[in-house]
Amino acid sequence: ALCGEVDVNRELIYLLDLPAQSYTPELMVDMRKRMPFDLLPGGENCLLRYVSTNGRPQMGPNLYISPPGTYTWFHEDGHGTVDSGHLCLQGRNEVVMLRGLCNSNKEVAIDVLRGCRSFDIHRLPHDSSRRGQRIPLWPTAEQIRRLRRMGASPSVFVLEAGDYVHINRGRLHAFRKMTPAEDSQVCVSVAWD
């Protein structure tokens, strides 16, 4: 069997990092046709267009399908080396994004956000598989206030279906899937580095 029994009342399944070109080629054709700007990896406005397709790292777009309540914790895409994009296709995504910070201020911000939990900033933002290191909880209003006082300037906003956000390299950010406005029970997004 591929997997064991899953208690759907206690466990959330978060399908993430599914290469859209492999799993949903029709979506890729539609996105290339309909996006007002070519922001996709290797596209007209991406420096990867000068690298052969065989030599490029896998930068997405990747498909994310998840129920409301799942989230990715604070991270920098490409360990802070690349810009990224996030397009909400269905449902809603709450986003918390900090302004660009130097490394020492990033560590202070992460300390504020993780509270007493031990969690490394360079782990995958959705990886809770290491023993004793569970992903910290979604930030509280008090944590957001503390970040504002320290000058991290957190932006807190919601992406609705059809909304896109560009994330400059090195900016710590997190996404939480919210209850969709429509009748659907899942949230669908496409993201790329």
mmCIF file of C-alpha atoms in Angstrom:
data_model
loop_
_atom_site.group_PDB
_atom_site.id
_atom_site.type_symbol
_atom_site.label_atom_id
_atom_site.label_comp_id
_atom_site.label_asym_id
_atom_site.label_seq_id
_atom_site.Cartn_x
_atom_site.Cartn_y
_atom_site.Cartn_z
ATOM 1 C CA ALA A 1 0.000 0.000 0.000
ATOM 2 C CA LEU A 2 1.148 3.514 -0.756
ATOM 3 C CA CYS A 3 0.126 4.845 2.634
ATOM 4 C CA GLY A 4 -1.402 3.624 5.846
ATOM 5 C CA GLU A 5 -4.706 4.554 7.353
ATOM 6 C CA VAL A 6 -5.349 8.283 7.753
ATOM 7 C CA ASP A 7 -7.642 9.703 10.421
ATOM 8 C CA VAL A 8 -9.271 12.482 8.387
ATOM 9 C CA ASN A 9 -10.638 14.079 11.558
ATOM 10 C CA ARG A 10 -7.105 14.712 12.870
ATOM 11 C CA GLU A 11 -4.825 14.811 9.816
ATOM 12 C CA LEU A 12 -4.688 17.278 6.924
ATOM 13 C CA ILE A 13 -3.355 16.241 3.553
ATOM 14 C CA TYR A 14 -1.438 19.010 1.847
ATOM 15 C CA LEU A 15 -0.461 18.231 -1.750
ATOM 16 C CA LEU A 16 2.457 20.502 -2.475
ATOM 17 C CA ASP A 17 5.263 21.098 -4.908
ATOM 18 C CA LEU A 18 3.549 19.143 -7.681
ATOM 19 C CA PRO A 19 5.296 20.258 -10.910
ATOM 20 C CA ALA A 20 2.472 21.850 -12.894
ATOM 21 C CA GLN A 21 4.121 21.108 -16.250
ATOM 22 C CA SER A 22 4.113 17.377 -15.487
ATOM 23 C CA TYR A 23 0.737 17.027 -13.769
ATOM 24 C CA THR A 24 -1.394 19.762 -15.338
ATOM 25 C CA PRO A 25 -0.016 20.739 -18.750
ATOM 26 C CA GLU A 26 -3.367 22.304 -19.679
ATOM 27 C CA LEU A 27 -3.019 24.683 -16.725
ATOM 28 C CA MET A 28 0.418 25.731 -17.979
ATOM 29 C CA VAL A 29 -0.902 26.453 -21.478
ATOM 30 C CA ASP A 30 -3.777 28.458 -19.989
ATOM 31 C CA MET A 31 -1.477 30.429 -17.677
ATOM 32 C CA ARG A 32 0.927 31.305 -20.488
ATOM 33 C CA LYS A 33 -1.990 32.430 -22.643
ATOM 34 C CA ARG A 34 -3.919 34.452 -20.045
ATOM 35 C CA MET A 35 -1.350 36.016 -17.715
ATOM 36 C CA PRO A 36 -1.011 39.748 -18.436
ATOM 37 C CA PHE A 37 2.780 39.507 -17.907
ATOM 38 C CA ASP A 38 5.001 36.510 -18.521
ATOM 39 C CA LEU A 39 6.269 36.023 -14.975
ATOM 40 C CA LEU A 40 6.784 32.261 -15.192
ATOM 41 C CA PRO A 41 10.210 30.643 -14.735
ATOM 42 C CA GLY A 42 12.097 30.818 -18.021
ATOM 43 C CA GLY A 43 9.538 33.261 -19.404
ATOM 44 C CA GLU A 44 10.022 36.601 -21.127
ATOM 45 C CA ASN A 45 10.747 38.462 -17.857
ATOM 46 C CA CYS A 46 12.935 35.791 -16.235
ATOM 47 C CA LEU A 47 16.719 35.491 -16.578
ATOM 48 C CA LEU A 48 16.356 31.698 -16.706
ATOM 49 C CA ARG A 49 15.261 32.133 -20.312
ATOM 50 C CA TYR A 50 19.002 32.376 -21.099
ATOM 51 C CA VAL A 51 19.685 28.954 -19.552
ATOM 52 C CA SER A 52 18.874 25.817 -21.541
ATOM 53 C CA THR A 53 15.834 23.950 -20.253
ATOM 54 C CA ASN A 54 18.019 20.929 -19.435
ATOM 55 C CA GLY A 55 20.332 23.098 -17.302
ATOM 56 C CA ARG A 56 17.665 24.920 -15.298
ATOM 57 C CA PRO A 57 16.811 24.057 -11.720
ATOM 58 C CA GLN A 58 13.163 23.123 -11.123
ATOM 59 C CA MET A 59 11.703 26.507 -10.176
ATOM 60 C CA GLY A 60 8.061 25.658 -10.758
ATOM 61 C CA PRO A 61 5.353 26.503 -11.255
ATOM 62 C CA ASN A 62 4.265 24.036 -8.625
ATOM 63 C CA LEU A 63 0.698 23.187 -7.765
ATOM 64 C CA TYR A 64 -0.604 23.262 -4.175
ATOM 65 C CA ILE A 65 -3.932 21.612 -3.270
ATOM 66 C CA SER A 66 -4.967 21.681 0.363
ATOM 67 C CA PRO A 67 -7.881 22.010 2.743
ATOM 68 C CA PRO A 68 -8.398 25.208 4.746
ATOM 69 C CA GLY A 69 -6.220 25.451 7.830
ATOM 70 C CA THR A 70 -2.978 24.141 6.346
ATOM 71 C CA TYR A 71 -0.050 26.510 6.146
ATOM 72 C CA THR A 72 3.572 26.938 5.213
ATOM 73 C CA TRP A 73 5.601 28.537 7.964
ATOM 74 C CA PHE A 74 8.018 31.450 7.514
ATOM 75 C CA HIS A 75 10.686 30.853 4.912
ATOM 76 C CA GLU A 76 12.740 32.451 2.163
ATOM 77 C CA ASP A 77 12.378 30.866 -1.264
ATOM 78 C CA GLY A 78 15.652 29.458 -2.571
ATOM 79 C CA HIS A 79 17.237 30.169 0.839
ATOM 80 C CA GLY A 80 16.793 33.875 0.123
ATOM 81 C CA THR A 81 18.346 33.871 -3.339
ATOM 82 C CA VAL A 82 15.346 34.116 -5.704
ATOM 83 C CA ASP A 83 12.181 36.107 -6.261
ATOM 84 C CA SER A 84 8.984 34.086 -6.296
ATOM 85 C CA GLY A 85 5.347 34.357 -7.263
ATOM 86 C CA HIS A 86 2.147 32.958 -5.803
ATOM 87 C CA LEU A 87 -1.162 32.820 -7.676
ATOM 88 C CA CYS A 88 -4.346 31.851 -5.832
ATOM 89 C CA LEU A 89 -6.643 29.885 -8.153
ATOM 90 C CA GLN A 90 -9.343 28.725 -5.738
ATOM 91 C CA GLY A 91 -10.104 29.509 -2.116
ATOM 92 C CA ARG A 92 -8.254 32.152 -0.123
ATOM 93 C CA ASN A 93 -4.701 32.498 1.191
ATOM 94 C CA GLU A 94 -3.750 34.582 4.189
ATOM 95 C CA VAL A 95 -0.216 35.929 3.776
ATOM 96 C CA VAL A 96 2.180 37.371 6.323
ATOM 97 C CA MET A 97 5.290 38.903 4.745
ATOM 98 C CA LEU A 98 8.115 40.779 6.430
ATOM 99 C CA ARG A 99 10.129 43.549 4.810
ATOM 100 C CA GLY A 100 13.667 42.738 3.689
ATOM 101 C CA LEU A 101 15.802 42.215 6.800
ATOM 102 C CA CYS A 102 19.500 41.612 7.420
ATOM 103 C CA ASN A 103 20.336 38.105 8.651
ATOM 104 C CA SER A 104 20.631 39.070 12.322
ATOM 105 C CA ASN A 105 17.193 40.755 12.236
ATOM 106 C CA LYS A 106 15.737 37.715 10.434
ATOM 107 C CA GLU A 107 16.904 35.536 13.315
ATOM 108 C CA VAL A 108 15.312 37.917 15.850
ATOM 109 C CA ALA A 109 12.050 37.888 13.860
ATOM 110 C CA ILE A 110 12.100 34.075 13.695
ATOM 111 C CA ASP A 111 12.664 33.952 17.473
ATOM 112 C CA VAL A 112 9.573 36.151 17.950
ATOM 113 C CA LEU A 113 7.534 33.933 15.623
ATOM 114 C CA ARG A 114 8.564 30.506 16.823
ATOM 115 C CA GLY A 115 8.179 31.289 20.515
ATOM 116 C CA CYS A 116 9.695 28.521 22.607
ATOM 117 C CA ARG A 117 9.708 25.950 19.794
ATOM 118 C CA SER A 118 12.935 24.764 18.204
ATOM 119 C CA PHE A 119 12.661 25.229 14.453
ATOM 120 C CA ASP A 120 15.369 25.980 11.894
ATOM 121 C CA ILE A 121 14.623 28.737 9.357
ATOM 122 C CA HIS A 122 16.260 26.717 6.568
ATOM 123 C CA ARG A 123 13.973 23.704 6.906
ATOM 124 C CA LEU A 124 11.169 23.213 4.463
ATOM 125 C CA PRO A 125 8.296 25.442 5.635
ATOM 126 C CA HIS A 126 5.874 22.526 5.767
ATOM 127 C CA ASP A 127 8.215 19.777 7.041
ATOM 128 C CA SER A 128 7.168 18.584 10.475
ATOM 129 C CA SER A 129 8.837 15.204 10.079
ATOM 130 C CA ARG A 130 11.849 15.716 12.340
ATOM 131 C CA ARG A 131 11.381 14.305 15.800
ATOM 132 C CA GLY A 132 10.885 17.032 18.389
ATOM 133 C CA GLN A 133 10.649 19.825 15.821
ATOM 134 C CA ARG A 134 7.067 20.619 14.978
ATOM 135 C CA ILE A 135 6.229 23.611 12.832
ATOM 136 C CA PRO A 136 5.399 26.588 15.050
ATOM 137 C CA LEU A 137 1.812 27.765 15.140
ATOM 138 C CA TRP A 138 0.453 30.504 12.893
ATOM 139 C CA PRO A 139 1.488 33.917 14.287
ATOM 140 C CA THR A 140 -0.754 35.568 16.839
ATOM 141 C CA ALA A 141 -1.826 39.213 16.815
ATOM 142 C CA GLU A 142 0.658 39.821 19.658
ATOM 143 C CA GLN A 143 3.533 38.365 17.620
ATOM 144 C CA ILE A 144 2.591 40.611 14.684
ATOM 145 C CA ARG A 145 2.591 43.644 17.045
ATOM 146 C CA ARG A 146 6.042 42.663 18.346
ATOM 147 C CA LEU A 147 7.339 42.402 14.782
ATOM 148 C CA ARG A 148 5.975 45.889 14.042
ATOM 149 C CA ARG A 149 7.664 47.309 17.146
ATOM 150 C CA MET A 150 11.010 45.816 16.102
ATOM 151 C CA GLY A 151 10.713 47.355 12.609
ATOM 152 C CA ALA A 152 10.070 44.162 10.624
ATOM 153 C CA SER A 153 6.997 45.845 9.055
ATOM 154 C CA PRO A 154 4.847 42.728 8.620
ATOM 155 C CA SER A 155 2.249 42.923 5.873
ATOM 156 C CA VAL A 156 -0.832 40.809 6.557
ATOM 157 C CA PHE A 157 -3.265 40.366 3.667
ATOM 158 C CA VAL A 158 -5.551 37.845 1.955
ATOM 159 C CA LEU A 159 -5.292 36.607 -1.620
ATOM 160 C CA GLU A 160 -8.637 35.789 -3.212
ATOM 161 C CA ALA A 161 -9.044 33.537 -6.252
ATOM 162 C CA GLY A 162 -7.265 35.237 -9.159
ATOM 163 C CA ASP A 163 -4.931 37.335 -6.959
ATOM 164 C CA TYR A 164 -1.154 37.202 -7.408
ATOM 165 C CA VAL A 165 1.685 38.315 -5.141
ATOM 166 C CA HIS A 166 5.323 38.811 -6.115
ATOM 167 C CA ILE A 167 7.794 38.111 -3.303
ATOM 168 C CA ASN A 168 11.219 39.736 -3.538
ATOM 169 C CA ARG A 169 14.194 37.546 -2.712
ATOM 170 C CA GLY A 170 15.121 37.255 0.926
ATOM 171 C CA ARG A 171 11.714 38.246 2.325
ATOM 172 C CA LEU A 172 10.421 35.967 5.049
ATOM 173 C CA HIS A 173 6.821 35.000 4.338
ATOM 174 C CA ALA A 174 4.157 32.453 5.264
ATOM 175 C CA PHE A 175 0.866 31.304 3.715
ATOM 176 C CA ARG A 176 -2.240 29.886 5.392
ATOM 177 C CA LYS A 177 -5.121 28.418 3.429
ATOM 178 C CA MET A 178 -8.456 29.863 4.512
ATOM 179 C CA THR A 179 -12.037 28.732 4.152
ATOM 180 C CA PRO A 180 -12.953 29.392 0.533
ATOM 181 C CA ALA A 181 -15.558 32.024 -0.216
ATOM 182 C CA GLU A 182 -17.240 29.620 -2.636
ATOM 183 C CA ASP A 183 -18.581 26.134 -1.890
ATOM 184 C CA SER A 184 -15.316 24.338 -2.624
ATOM 185 C CA GLN A 185 -13.648 22.496 0.235
ATOM 186 C CA VAL A 186 -10.073 22.853 -1.061
ATOM 187 C CA CYS A 187 -7.698 25.676 -1.834
ATOM 188 C CA VAL A 188 -5.649 25.585 -5.026
ATOM 189 C CA SER A 189 -2.590 27.728 -5.712
ATOM 190 C CA VAL A 190 0.314 27.836 -8.115
ATOM 191 C CA ALA A 191 3.703 29.124 -6.976
ATOM 192 C CA TRP A 192 7.142 29.449 -8.467
ATOM 193 C CA ASP A 193 10.612 30.569 -7.457
#
